[in-house]
Structure formats: structure tokens, C-alpha cells
């Protein structure tokens, strides 16, 4: 029978748009899922959004929206982000999905029928941020350790899950399966918690206080506690109890979470499963936190890192590589753009990029891309082959034990070896003196690069597939498995090996400077907007914070009604802007960016303008169109292309539209 693999991310709260932390967990899940595909396994990868509870209602109110409208909107932001990060999830679940709600009710009934749910009066300290009751000893200086607020004393009648009944079983289970919760530090943390008596879990909220939730099947006056509801997503997505997916994938379930939600996953969830008569999951994999400037990311500190901002500047695979290479799974890591740039320059542009481009260029130049069958190999070649085969084994063990950063380090050690092999064997000398030896050397290089391309595919799918294409291989990505590269020389090229372009650009001082400037500008705009908002009454949409406006640097939306009339400018100030009518002559995608288009705009002279319009407008929609261009904006370089000007555009909930004149106007005409 084919081996299977089921991996889940947490379902993310829809009270704010996605940030670096959400992107990290989801990328790790994607990497693991792709690794298991490489092993030839049947995989299922689940992510989604958690949409009930107090904090969602509060966020919707703050945004001035109906709860339903608000959750749809933020859930869409998550769903839309994942393809942009090349996330290959099999399903996206929402806790507002009807089939999920049905499963929650089924499980509640089962647990109730078993006698594990009872009704009782309860008085306790409640943190609205965490949506749970706290015991005195859990508080730090009388405050919730997460939200630093004093909890509210609440007295009410509620339904309780008899979690205490499962404490001994859970301790036994964790002891019997040492890798049930991993890495070990988190297993120890859960065991330490279980040394104290476990309290029963309050699993309802009276509708008088909160109506946005799943109604209890046995009492219309209550909704289900958001964690009892949310955790069930992992089985409802598989259509528990009768769905074929459930039968196939639940026995191999692995959850991936950060340390912040260890307790619900390490304690509540296994007890809930036990009470419902469902087998426990196989593994709970717990990672650490990304910090920024030594602290938590937070909106108030203005240090929330938005994934797409980084992808736009540095490219998707560089971003994915950095996250996986930089964080030791289980430990916290510090995020910094300096570290990201250092990795791109050293590991990607220098080590991998140079290896591929010089090797493939030599095969192209010396053999017109068609390598002859190699003849006798020498010790140095055999060592390389052994190194490649050994690498596959070691890489596999690291990936299986979640040492993802170690797996990458091993690949890069091998890349170092390959670069040294080139220096030692000097193919450029062999090209003049010994072509049959040259063929052997180039064959070993090409085979090794093929192995590297397969091993990096989980982390850098685009780059891996690009290399596989250049190598002229018949398949790419998931067509090439670990088994294929274990057989040295098995996958033969079907096309000549192509001359390789540079896979990664070095990030020089200029680019870093552009980036710093952009970040600073954005911060300023955000600060201004916050200031305006403080005096404003109108609702503020979340979408705007994560959205992209088309102008090269215009990452913020145009001002909304609440800002109008404030910060007035004089006519003279307005006249300082050189706005011109232009005609788009040509448009093309900017290499390495999913968002940017390079436009050639005629404003009496030809201007190159980089605009964030890909995915919003097709190239063919733009060519021939007249636009309004801010012509005296300082130039900026984006993804290696210098942009000289910015298109004007407007944005609302439905998306971005560029401004066009109402009729044909001579290019270069001034806009007044
Ligand atoms: N809705 C719950 C989860 C329910 S699962 C049944 C929730 N949502 S959340 O939006 O707050 O997401 C928390 C998760 O986001 C973390 O466990 C982690 O996966 C990810 N991260 C959020 N911030 C993070 C960092 N700063 N660093 C790393 N991961 C982080 O909790």
C-alpha cells in the first residue's frame, strides 16, 4: 500500500491579515508535504481560517463591518496569499463551512451521550483576548501573560467537558509515544503542565454574551467555545466520520503549530479525540516564534512583517529559503532583512547560482548541450557520486526529524564540494587537452546538480523546476522523486542542456538602500494614516493594510473619505507634481516578480515604469491604453529594473483601477 502523509497548519484567526508568522508555518507545512511527495507518498495538506468567537466579533466591529462580511473578507486575504507563496494545500477549511459545523455538532453529541459533558455554574477569571478562563496561578502579576490585561470575573452557567477524566490516559500516551509531541522541550512542557490536576474545560458561551458561533446541538441558548469548535477542523475537513479521506489520512495525521498554541493542541485536542472515540493524531510538531527587533511582532510597535512585501523585493524562493534555513525548528529566531540579504548573496547568488550557471554554460559551450556517455571515472568523481548518494540519505533523515535547516545546510555543504570539484578538475583546461575526461567531469557535475535540484524542490519549487528545465530533463518538480536520483544517471535529458542564466541576483548596496527607503516611506505613510484615523469616524478596511497599489512605490491606498480636508496643500505644492498623460507602448512581466509589470510609456519621451499591476491587468489590457503618470517622481530600482514615474490609480474593496483620460489626449499633455 502506498504510504500516506497528512499535515495541517493551525487555522488562522481572521481578526487581522496574514503576516510573516502565518506565512512561516504554512511554508513549513508546504515543504513537508512536498518532501513526502518526493518520497512517493500520497499527501493531504490542510490549512484554513478560524472564524468564530469574541475577538472576531470585536475586530469586525472595529472595522465597521457586519461579522459575516468581515470574516469573508479576511479569510479571502489568507486564501489569496497562499498561491502567491506557492503553497500547494489540498484544502482550505473555514469554521463557518456548513460541513464543519455539522461535524462539531456530531462530536458534541457523541461526547455528551458518553456522559463527558455536564452543565454547571461557574465563576472564573476570563481573558477576552485568549477567549478562555484563567486560574489564579496561571496569571502573572494578576494579568493574562499573553495580553497583559487583568482578566474579568465572570459568573455564568455553562457546559463543561470532563477533561480531567483523561489526564492519566494522556500522560501515559505521551510517555508511550515519545515523539507524540516534538521537539522534546515541548513534550516536557506539556508533561510539566500535566503534573498539576487538569481542570474540566468550559466549552460553551451563552448567546446572551456571544452569538457568533456554532449553536450547541443540545441547547439553543449556547454557542460552542471557539477552541472546541476550531480543533475539530482537522477531522471535519476529512469528512469525519464516514468520509474516505478520513479513513485514509487520519491514521497518519501530523499537526504543525507554534509554541503559542501548544496547550490546546497538546492537551485539549487529544482528550477531545479520546472522548469522541477517535484515535489520537500521530505527531504534534511545534516550532518557535519569529521575533522582530528582539520582540514580538505587533501592530502597535509597527513591526509587523508582511510576506508579500518581502516576496516583491527579494523573490519568492529566496524568501522561502531564508525562512527555512534561518530557523532551527522548535527555537525562536530573529527576523532581519540584513540576514535575508546575506543569505541571498552568499548561499543563493554565489554558491548555488554560480554553480548552476558556470556548469551548464560549460556543457553548452563544450558539448553544445549534449553530453556524451561518460567513460571511466576516477576516484574524485566516485567520491562525488558517493557524496550525492550519501546526501540523499542524510537529507531524508533530517527532513523526517524536522531538521529542515540542517537538511539545507547539508545540501549547501555538497554545493561547496561541487564548486571545489570544478576548481580541482579544471574543465577549461580539459576542454583543450582531454575531451573524454571532460565529458566524465561534466557528467558528474550535471548528475550532482540534478540531485541538488530534486532535494531543494520542497523549499524552492520554482528554482528547482527552472534548473530541471535547463538540464533538459523529461520531467520536473513532483515528476522527479528521491528514488529517481538515487539511481545515478537514470533520468536522461531529452533536450540539450541549456546555457543557464543567473538564477539569483546579488543584492547590492543600491537595492538595499531602495528597500530601506521604501520601508521608511511606508512607515511614514502608515503613521500619517493612523494619525488621521485617530480623528476619523468612518470604517477602515483591513484589506488596505495588505493590499498593493499599482504605483511602484504607492503601496498604500489612496486617501479615504476620513482623511479628506486634512493636511491641505497649496496650489503651488500641487503644481510641483508633474502629472502627464501617457500611452502604454509595451508591457511585460518583471522576471522573478508575480506582481510587477515593466511598462514603456510614451509621454512625449519614452519612460520605463514598474507598476504592481500583474494579476490585476493583463499585458494586452494595458498596451495602447492612455494613463496618468507622475513624471517627476525620483527613480527607484525594483527587482533590478529602474522605474521612472508612477501610474495613478484608485483602490476600493473591489480592487485596483488605473486612472485614464476621458478621451484621446496627446501623449505628454500636462494634467492640471
Ligand atoms: N485560531 C488559532 C488556531 C486554531 S488551530 C485549531 C490561532 N490562530 S492565529 O492566527 O493566532 O495563529 C497562530 C499561529 O500562527 C501560530 O501557532 C503559528 O503557527 C503562526 N504564528 C503567528 N505568529 C508567529 C510568529 N511570530 N512566529 C512564528 N509563527 C507564528 O492561534
XYZ file of C-alpha atoms and ligand atoms in Angstrom:
703
model
C 0.000 0.000 0.000
C 1.190 3.493 -0.835
C 2.425 5.369 2.238
C 0.415 8.439 3.216
C 1.018 11.739 4.909
C -1.405 14.264 6.373
C -0.153 17.645 7.569
C -2.131 20.572 8.971
C -1.383 24.178 9.867
C -3.336 25.977 12.574
C -6.439 27.567 11.140
C -5.663 31.260 11.446
C -7.871 33.807 13.167
C -9.491 36.222 10.773
C -9.052 39.229 13.068
C -6.058 40.558 11.101
C -4.396 39.989 7.734
C -1.691 37.351 7.360
C 1.847 38.157 8.460
C 5.294 36.554 8.490
C 4.413 34.104 11.293
C 1.426 32.686 9.413
C 3.492 32.512 6.236
C 6.262 30.615 8.042
C 4.054 27.833 9.430
C 2.272 27.435 6.124
C 5.545 27.318 4.170
C 6.924 24.686 6.579
C 3.774 22.605 6.040
C 4.208 23.022 2.296
C 7.865 21.985 2.493
C 6.955 18.873 4.491
C 4.136 17.995 2.159
C 6.371 18.365 -0.921
C 9.088 16.292 0.762
C 6.597 13.460 1.258
C 5.543 13.794 -2.382
C 9.228 13.347 -3.290
C 9.162 10.156 -1.241
C 6.321 8.954 -3.445
C 3.664 9.242 -0.732
C 0.054 10.238 -1.084
C -0.286 13.509 0.811
C -3.037 15.729 2.133
C -2.220 19.230 3.313
C -4.816 21.294 5.144
C -4.935 24.932 6.092
C -7.783 27.370 6.685
C -9.313 30.029 8.893
C -10.796 30.126 12.380
C -13.769 32.456 12.241
C -15.849 32.278 15.414
C -15.532 33.830 18.859
C -15.326 37.144 20.697
C -12.211 38.504 19.108
C -13.530 38.115 15.583
C -16.727 39.936 16.505
C -14.680 42.706 18.127
C -12.429 43.056 15.065
C -15.448 43.237 12.738
C -16.976 45.937 14.910
C -13.732 47.872 14.871
C -13.671 47.663 11.088
C -17.292 48.849 10.957
C -18.452 45.742 9.129
C -21.019 43.024 9.585
C -19.306 39.984 11.113
C -20.153 37.747 8.165
C -18.887 40.268 5.622
C -15.743 40.823 7.654
C -14.824 37.154 8.089
C -15.403 36.500 4.385
C -13.101 39.352 3.562
C -10.181 38.440 5.861
C -10.494 34.733 5.092
C -10.127 35.684 1.418
C -6.886 37.506 2.205
C -5.423 34.272 3.594
C -6.770 32.153 0.782
C -5.430 34.583 -1.821
C -1.994 34.745 -0.222
C -1.189 31.040 -0.359
C -0.898 30.619 -4.150
C 1.371 33.664 -4.193
C 3.683 31.824 -1.798
C 3.448 28.660 -3.923
C 1.598 26.808 -1.176
C 0.137 23.568 -2.511
C -2.586 22.957 0.061
C -5.129 20.243 -0.744
C -7.999 22.024 1.004
C -8.809 25.300 2.737
C -11.286 24.921 5.580
C -13.311 27.662 7.250
C -15.027 27.065 10.571
C -18.096 28.754 9.065
C -18.322 25.965 6.439
C -21.581 24.033 6.922
C -19.882 20.619 6.844
C -17.516 21.707 9.623
C -20.401 22.938 11.753
C -22.177 19.608 11.291
C -19.106 17.671 12.418
C -18.740 19.843 15.519
C -22.345 19.044 16.427
C -21.853 15.317 15.800
C -18.814 15.237 18.087
C -20.534 17.306 20.785
C -23.443 14.848 20.766
C -21.129 11.839 20.954
C -19.192 13.265 23.887
C -22.409 14.345 25.644
C -24.006 10.910 25.157
C -20.940 9.390 26.712
C -21.544 11.493 29.822
C -18.448 13.648 29.335
C -20.297 16.955 29.016
C -22.143 18.399 32.005
C -23.879 21.683 32.874
C -22.694 23.740 35.813
C -22.489 27.196 37.345
C -19.025 28.669 37.043
C -17.344 31.739 38.252
C -13.926 32.495 36.869
C -11.399 34.964 35.527
C -11.872 35.384 31.809
C -9.450 36.879 29.288
C -11.327 38.067 26.213
C -8.124 38.154 24.153
C -7.466 34.450 24.786
C -11.155 33.621 24.935
C -10.668 31.437 27.970
C -10.862 31.297 31.733
C -7.636 31.578 33.697
C -6.777 30.068 37.061
C -5.063 32.380 39.593
C -1.776 30.528 39.278
C -1.676 30.964 35.518
C -1.754 34.747 35.831
C 1.409 36.810 36.004
C 1.061 39.729 38.435
C -2.669 39.217 38.236
C -2.639 39.666 34.451
C -3.033 37.415 31.427
C 0.560 36.595 30.406
C -0.281 36.954 26.720
C -2.343 40.120 26.707
C -1.059 41.857 29.821
C -4.589 42.732 30.903
C -6.388 41.861 34.102
C -8.990 39.194 33.341
C -12.672 39.901 34.020
C -14.544 37.980 36.708
C -17.446 36.224 35.025
C -20.152 34.129 36.698
C -22.381 32.086 34.464
C -23.851 28.658 33.851
C -22.076 26.741 31.136
C -21.370 23.341 29.658
C -18.143 21.638 30.654
C -16.085 18.905 29.048
C -14.842 16.346 31.575
C -11.234 16.768 30.511
C -9.870 15.815 33.938
C -11.075 12.251 33.291
C -8.471 11.886 30.525
C -5.450 13.253 32.359
C -3.933 9.882 33.320
C -4.538 8.430 29.889
C -2.855 11.442 28.255
C 0.217 11.222 30.485
C 0.505 7.523 29.664
C 0.099 8.184 25.957
C 2.788 10.860 25.880
C 5.145 8.556 27.768
C 4.406 5.601 25.495
C 4.954 7.655 22.312
C 7.977 9.855 22.959
C 7.602 11.665 19.632
C 3.877 12.344 20.063
C 4.818 15.956 20.841
C 8.107 17.160 19.380
C 10.704 18.612 19.751
C 11.247 17.225 23.242
C 11.204 20.589 25.017
C 7.508 20.991 24.180
C 6.731 17.409 25.216
C 8.362 18.210 28.560
C 6.367 21.417 28.821
C 3.101 19.531 28.381
C 4.153 16.826 30.864
C 5.087 19.545 33.374
C 1.650 21.081 32.969
C 0.052 17.695 33.486
C 1.770 17.307 36.850
C -0.960 19.587 38.269
C -4.575 18.374 38.299
C -6.267 19.120 34.983
C -9.452 21.173 35.194
C -12.524 20.469 33.125
C -12.906 22.673 30.075
C -15.717 25.181 29.712
C -16.965 24.534 26.171
C -19.935 26.872 25.777
C -20.690 30.586 25.715
C -24.193 31.904 26.427
C -25.724 33.510 23.346
C -26.689 36.469 25.501
C -22.978 37.307 25.542
C -21.790 35.909 22.206
C -23.964 34.698 19.379
C -21.300 34.326 16.654
C -20.534 30.626 16.932
C -21.867 27.114 16.417
C -25.069 26.520 18.384
C -24.812 23.567 20.782
C -26.888 20.719 19.366
C -28.420 20.111 22.796
C -29.047 23.702 23.923
C -30.107 26.558 21.639
C -29.119 29.190 24.171
C -25.407 28.486 23.832
C -22.703 28.520 21.202
C -19.596 26.299 21.212
C -16.350 27.614 22.728
C -14.118 28.631 19.841
C -11.287 26.180 20.616
C -13.629 23.186 20.894
C -15.017 24.253 17.527
C -11.675 25.063 15.851
C -9.705 21.935 16.757
C -12.353 19.767 15.153
C -11.463 21.269 11.746
C -8.671 18.704 11.457
C -11.204 15.886 11.200
C -14.141 17.738 9.659
C -12.012 18.595 6.608
C -11.563 14.836 6.117
C -15.357 14.405 6.394
C -15.316 12.552 9.711
C -16.794 10.036 10.462
C -17.593 8.330 7.156
C -15.512 10.069 4.503
C -12.883 8.095 2.608
C -10.381 10.895 3.271
C -10.828 10.371 6.992
C -10.147 6.666 6.719
C -7.108 7.245 4.526
C -5.448 10.194 6.187
C -6.441 10.412 9.845
C -4.203 7.468 10.866
C -1.166 9.477 9.655
C -2.168 12.947 10.915
C 0.551 15.409 11.935
C -0.191 18.894 13.213
C 2.127 21.829 12.851
C 1.768 24.766 15.254
C 3.885 27.359 17.027
C 4.507 27.240 20.764
C 1.709 29.770 21.460
C -0.983 27.149 20.952
C 0.762 24.165 22.500
C -1.785 23.707 25.281
C -4.964 23.413 23.198
C -3.195 21.060 20.778
C -1.174 19.081 23.323
C -3.901 18.752 25.968
C -7.463 19.694 24.927
C -7.343 18.064 21.495
C -6.057 14.586 22.453
C -8.596 14.475 25.316
C -11.395 15.542 22.970
C -10.387 12.871 20.464
C -10.276 10.226 23.165
C -13.705 11.212 24.449
C -15.124 11.112 20.918
C -13.628 7.655 20.343
C -11.194 8.864 17.664
C -7.561 7.717 17.577
C -5.064 10.403 18.643
C -3.058 12.187 15.968
C 0.456 10.849 15.235
C 2.585 13.924 15.937
C 2.270 17.442 17.177
C 5.185 19.392 15.669
C 5.867 22.623 17.497
C 8.029 25.453 16.223
C 9.276 28.664 17.804
C 8.476 32.288 17.178
C 9.839 34.806 14.722
C 10.735 37.948 16.614
C 11.497 41.336 15.155
C 13.929 43.656 16.948
C 14.140 41.132 19.759
C 10.432 41.376 20.427
C 7.067 40.105 19.299
C 5.631 41.467 16.065
C 2.850 43.814 16.964
C 0.680 46.316 15.194
C 1.260 48.914 17.891
C 5.045 48.621 17.515
C 4.641 48.925 13.754
C 6.967 45.961 13.170
C 4.554 43.501 11.577
C 6.326 41.911 8.613
C 4.092 41.399 5.565
C 5.151 38.421 3.487
C 4.317 39.878 0.083
C 6.404 42.980 0.692
C 9.458 40.727 1.007
C 8.497 38.483 -1.883
C 8.116 41.508 -4.160
C 11.547 42.772 -3.378
C 13.585 39.609 -2.962
C 11.643 36.938 -4.863
C 9.587 34.036 -3.580
C 12.175 31.263 -3.464
C 14.710 33.475 -1.693
C 12.059 34.256 0.928
C 11.116 30.586 1.388
C 14.766 29.532 1.524
C 15.598 32.141 4.129
C 12.735 31.184 6.448
C 13.591 27.511 6.364
C 17.378 27.947 6.531
C 17.382 30.526 9.281
C 15.076 28.999 11.897
C 16.105 25.882 13.802
C 12.779 24.106 14.129
C 11.491 24.474 17.685
C 13.565 27.532 18.611
C 12.797 31.228 18.245
C 14.521 33.239 15.535
C 15.158 36.875 14.921
C 13.919 38.203 11.594
C 16.001 40.826 9.836
C 16.299 41.925 6.252
C 20.075 42.140 6.637
C 20.177 38.412 7.391
C 17.893 37.736 4.423
C 20.127 39.737 2.078
C 23.245 37.999 3.428
C 21.696 34.579 2.704
C 20.646 35.615 -0.801
C 24.085 36.918 -1.657
C 26.126 34.093 -0.142
C 24.011 30.951 -0.444
C 21.855 31.680 -3.464
C 23.601 34.091 -5.822
C 27.099 32.924 -5.011
C 27.041 29.222 -4.117
C 24.030 27.795 -5.944
C 23.631 30.406 -8.683
C 27.286 30.315 -9.732
C 27.460 26.539 -9.633
C 24.494 26.133 -11.946
C 25.389 28.912 -14.327
C 29.055 28.002 -14.794
C 28.403 24.236 -15.061
C 25.560 24.468 -17.533
C 27.328 27.089 -19.583
C 30.323 24.759 -19.905
C 28.138 21.825 -21.026
C 26.525 24.155 -23.515
C 29.773 25.590 -24.820
C 31.912 22.439 -24.854
C 29.302 19.901 -25.985
C 26.537 22.035 -27.482
C 24.431 20.912 -24.540
C 24.627 17.196 -25.461
C 26.796 15.229 -23.069
C 28.369 12.032 -24.430
C 28.053 8.878 -22.314
C 30.842 9.024 -19.732
C 33.666 6.501 -19.836
C 35.941 5.534 -16.950
C 35.569 7.600 -13.811
C 38.359 8.496 -11.393
C 38.445 8.469 -7.594
C 37.492 12.134 -7.339
C 34.365 11.506 -9.470
C 33.402 8.415 -7.473
C 33.733 10.439 -4.305
C 31.324 12.991 -5.716
C 28.819 10.299 -6.611
C 29.117 8.748 -3.148
C 28.693 12.237 -1.690
C 25.483 12.782 -3.653
C 24.018 9.418 -2.669
C 25.018 9.901 0.973
C 23.448 13.345 0.868
C 20.082 11.917 -0.188
C 20.126 9.586 2.827
C 21.177 12.233 5.349
C 18.798 14.790 3.920
C 15.924 12.321 4.234
C 16.682 11.651 7.912
C 16.914 15.372 8.683
C 13.639 16.156 6.945
C 11.881 13.310 8.728
C 13.070 14.615 12.081
C 12.067 18.200 11.202
C 15.678 19.352 10.988
C 14.746 21.361 7.918
C 17.516 23.906 8.380
C 20.030 21.083 8.773
C 18.807 19.444 5.578
C 19.503 22.688 3.722
C 22.893 23.058 5.382
C 23.800 19.560 4.130
C 22.794 20.436 0.573
C 24.895 23.586 0.721
C 27.887 21.635 2.016
C 27.557 19.487 -1.067
C 27.225 22.566 -3.299
C 30.513 23.759 -1.792
C 32.053 20.406 -2.736
C 30.808 20.759 -6.293
C 32.303 24.213 -6.638
C 35.608 22.851 -5.344
C 35.372 19.900 -7.771
C 35.227 22.411 -10.634
C 38.291 24.204 -9.344
C 40.229 20.927 -8.924
C 39.259 19.288 -12.221
C 39.675 22.499 -14.275
C 37.273 21.668 -17.109
C 38.520 24.677 -19.113
C 41.961 23.029 -19.298
C 40.444 19.614 -20.129
C 38.472 21.267 -22.929
C 41.750 21.823 -24.705
C 43.539 18.631 -23.742
C 41.231 15.699 -22.906
C 37.637 15.765 -24.103
C 36.737 12.293 -22.872
C 37.868 13.173 -19.335
C 35.978 16.462 -19.724
C 32.806 14.503 -20.533
C 33.197 12.446 -17.356
C 33.657 15.575 -15.234
C 30.706 17.371 -16.789
C 28.530 14.280 -16.419
C 29.285 14.117 -12.696
C 28.527 17.787 -12.309
C 25.247 17.567 -14.174
C 24.146 14.495 -12.217
C 25.014 16.213 -8.940
C 23.124 19.365 -9.904
C 20.155 17.207 -10.797
C 20.264 15.688 -7.317
C 20.500 19.150 -5.766
C 17.515 20.331 -7.840
C 15.360 17.480 -6.549
C 16.388 17.998 -2.924
C 15.703 21.743 -2.971
C 12.302 21.349 -4.628
C 10.308 21.251 -1.356
C 11.805 24.573 -0.275
C 12.384 26.272 -3.630
C 9.986 24.745 -6.131
C 10.371 27.454 -8.793
C 14.166 27.361 -8.772
C 14.279 23.561 -8.749
C 11.971 23.353 -11.740
C 13.896 26.053 -13.570
C 17.117 24.041 -13.129
C 15.388 20.838 -14.208
C 14.168 22.576 -17.363
C 17.638 23.892 -18.104
C 19.038 20.386 -17.646
C 16.669 19.219 -20.392
C 15.103 16.570 -18.150
C 11.864 14.908 -19.263
C 10.035 15.758 -16.046
C 10.224 18.372 -13.343
C 9.022 19.068 -9.815
C 6.908 16.225 -8.480
C 7.718 14.089 -11.557
C 11.197 13.586 -10.146
C 11.346 11.558 -6.931
C 14.062 10.716 -4.448
C 14.109 7.204 -5.895
C 14.997 8.633 -9.316
C 18.080 10.463 -8.110
C 19.182 7.513 -6.003
C 19.870 5.823 -9.336
C 22.836 7.776 -10.606
C 22.444 8.670 -14.274
C 18.898 7.293 -14.544
C 16.923 10.333 -15.728
C 18.474 11.210 -19.066
C 17.994 14.630 -20.627
C 15.636 14.681 -23.590
C 16.775 18.130 -24.747
C 20.202 19.710 -24.892
C 21.340 21.276 -21.645
C 20.682 24.998 -21.880
C 23.028 27.845 -21.111
C 21.996 28.970 -17.639
C 21.044 32.483 -16.741
C 21.835 33.824 -13.275
C 19.241 32.254 -11.029
C 19.594 34.866 -8.291
C 20.736 38.453 -8.400
C 23.122 39.703 -5.777
C 21.506 42.382 -3.666
C 23.864 45.321 -3.801
C 24.008 48.431 -1.661
C 21.746 50.310 -4.079
C 18.979 47.767 -3.795
C 19.311 47.645 -0.021
C 19.132 51.421 0.020
C 15.999 51.425 -2.186
C 14.453 48.922 0.144
C 15.313 50.918 3.259
C 13.821 53.985 1.654
C 10.681 52.132 0.724
C 10.235 50.753 4.220
C 10.732 54.165 5.707
C 8.251 55.762 3.304
C 5.713 53.103 4.066
C 6.128 53.549 7.819
C 5.626 57.270 7.436
C 2.503 56.769 5.379
C 1.185 54.301 7.936
C 1.893 56.704 10.780
C 0.124 59.533 8.938
C -2.817 57.301 8.299
C -3.004 56.235 11.940
C -2.949 59.895 12.936
C -5.748 60.689 10.507
C -7.688 57.686 11.706
C -7.479 58.815 15.311
C -9.717 61.745 14.435
C -11.843 59.905 11.906
C -15.208 58.224 12.274
C -15.524 56.108 9.132
C -14.673 52.416 8.975
C -11.203 51.372 7.938
C -10.867 48.287 5.838
C -8.265 45.654 6.684
C -7.659 44.942 3.065
C -5.843 48.186 2.691
C -3.077 47.262 5.004
C -2.184 44.198 2.995
C -3.088 45.469 -0.420
C -0.833 46.641 -3.167
C -1.462 49.711 -5.198
C -0.100 49.743 -8.699
C 2.364 52.578 -8.459
C 5.914 51.412 -7.942
C 6.161 52.929 -4.505
C 2.487 53.673 -3.926
C 1.947 50.698 -1.674
C -0.723 52.457 0.330
C -4.245 53.052 -0.925
C -5.330 56.479 -1.852
C -6.755 58.535 0.936
C -10.195 57.591 2.118
C -13.030 59.882 2.982
C -11.905 60.250 6.570
C -8.644 61.911 5.514
C -10.233 64.420 3.188
C -9.767 68.039 4.020
C -6.942 67.325 6.442
C -3.319 68.273 5.765
C -4.324 70.673 2.936
C -1.784 71.527 0.219
C -1.390 74.813 -1.596
C -1.876 75.093 -5.356
C 1.861 75.640 -5.608
C 2.528 72.367 -3.827
C 0.160 70.567 -6.177
C 1.849 72.168 -9.174
C 5.139 70.681 -8.034
C 3.776 67.345 -9.247
C 4.477 66.818 -12.925
C 1.451 64.768 -13.981
C 1.338 63.770 -17.658
C -0.879 61.807 -19.970
C 0.985 58.819 -21.369
C 0.273 55.981 -23.789
C 1.409 52.492 -22.827
C 3.559 51.232 -25.686
C 4.706 47.930 -24.234
C 4.219 45.832 -21.106
C 5.981 42.738 -19.806
C 6.316 40.836 -16.555
C 9.315 41.657 -14.384
C 11.389 38.473 -14.010
C 11.101 36.951 -10.571
C 8.073 39.020 -9.512
C 4.455 37.955 -9.549
C 3.192 41.463 -9.066
C 5.331 43.808 -11.075
C 4.981 44.768 -14.730
C 7.552 46.749 -16.670
C 5.751 49.308 -18.828
C 7.083 51.508 -21.586
C 5.044 54.702 -21.522
C 5.141 57.429 -24.143
C 4.813 60.881 -22.545
C 6.431 62.703 -25.412
C 9.523 60.751 -24.463
C 9.665 57.071 -23.546
C 9.649 56.201 -19.887
C 10.155 52.839 -18.193
C 7.773 52.458 -15.302
C 7.494 49.486 -12.943
C 3.945 49.051 -11.659
C 2.334 46.499 -9.353
C -0.345 45.608 -11.864
C 0.368 41.969 -12.727
C -2.612 39.838 -11.828
C -4.817 42.944 -11.972
C -4.332 43.824 -15.641
C -3.098 41.581 -18.418
C -0.320 42.868 -20.672
C -2.776 43.027 -23.555
C -5.229 45.152 -21.491
C -2.576 47.783 -20.972
C -0.842 48.180 -24.310
C -2.430 51.115 -26.157
C -4.160 52.434 -23.034
C -3.751 56.044 -22.007
C -2.767 56.607 -18.391
C -1.883 59.366 -15.962
C 1.774 59.348 -14.956
C 3.549 61.144 -12.143
C 6.576 62.035 -14.221
C 8.852 63.754 -11.726
C 8.984 61.045 -9.097
C 12.518 60.110 -8.054
C 13.646 56.961 -9.882
C 13.697 53.687 -7.939
C 15.007 50.247 -8.839
C 12.587 47.355 -8.345
C 13.682 43.780 -8.992
C 16.600 45.155 -10.951
C 14.513 47.433 -13.198
C 14.741 51.197 -12.860
C 11.333 52.824 -12.671
C 10.910 56.424 -13.769
C 7.455 57.513 -12.777
C 4.278 56.175 -11.244
C 0.864 55.436 -12.716
C -2.062 56.924 -10.844
C -4.714 54.512 -9.691
C -7.514 54.200 -7.211
C -8.438 51.329 -4.987
C -11.517 50.211 -3.144
C -12.834 46.918 -1.805
C -13.333 45.575 -5.326
C -9.714 46.102 -6.312
C -7.429 48.493 -8.156
C -8.241 50.515 -11.306
C -5.852 52.826 -13.129
C -6.863 56.377 -13.979
C -7.488 57.041 -17.682
C -8.404 60.282 -19.508
C -11.952 60.626 -20.768
C -10.983 60.558 -24.461
C -7.794 60.501 -26.516
C -5.176 63.107 -25.466
C -1.784 63.825 -26.989
C 0.881 61.950 -25.006
C 2.843 64.289 -22.770
C -0.105 66.654 -22.144
C 0.060 68.074 -18.649
C -2.620 67.153 -16.111
C -3.778 70.180 -14.151
N -7.014 30.188 15.545
C -5.974 29.734 16.378
C -5.521 28.356 15.949
C -6.589 27.330 15.925
S -5.998 25.812 15.314
C -7.189 24.737 15.593
C -4.803 30.693 16.315
N -4.728 31.492 15.256
S -3.561 32.575 14.980
O -3.982 33.338 13.837
O -3.273 33.298 16.152
O -2.331 31.754 14.523
C -1.370 31.293 15.431
C -0.310 30.576 14.631
O 0.254 31.470 13.633
C 0.895 30.123 15.417
O 0.681 28.920 16.095
C 1.908 29.995 14.299
O 1.616 28.886 13.524
C 1.633 31.239 13.492
N 2.352 32.384 14.045
C 1.810 33.570 14.442
N 2.816 34.401 14.828
C 4.006 33.791 14.703
C 5.354 34.185 14.859
N 5.695 35.391 15.271
N 6.319 33.292 14.564
C 6.024 32.040 14.092
N 4.762 31.638 13.917
C 3.728 32.441 14.282
O -3.993 30.655 17.214
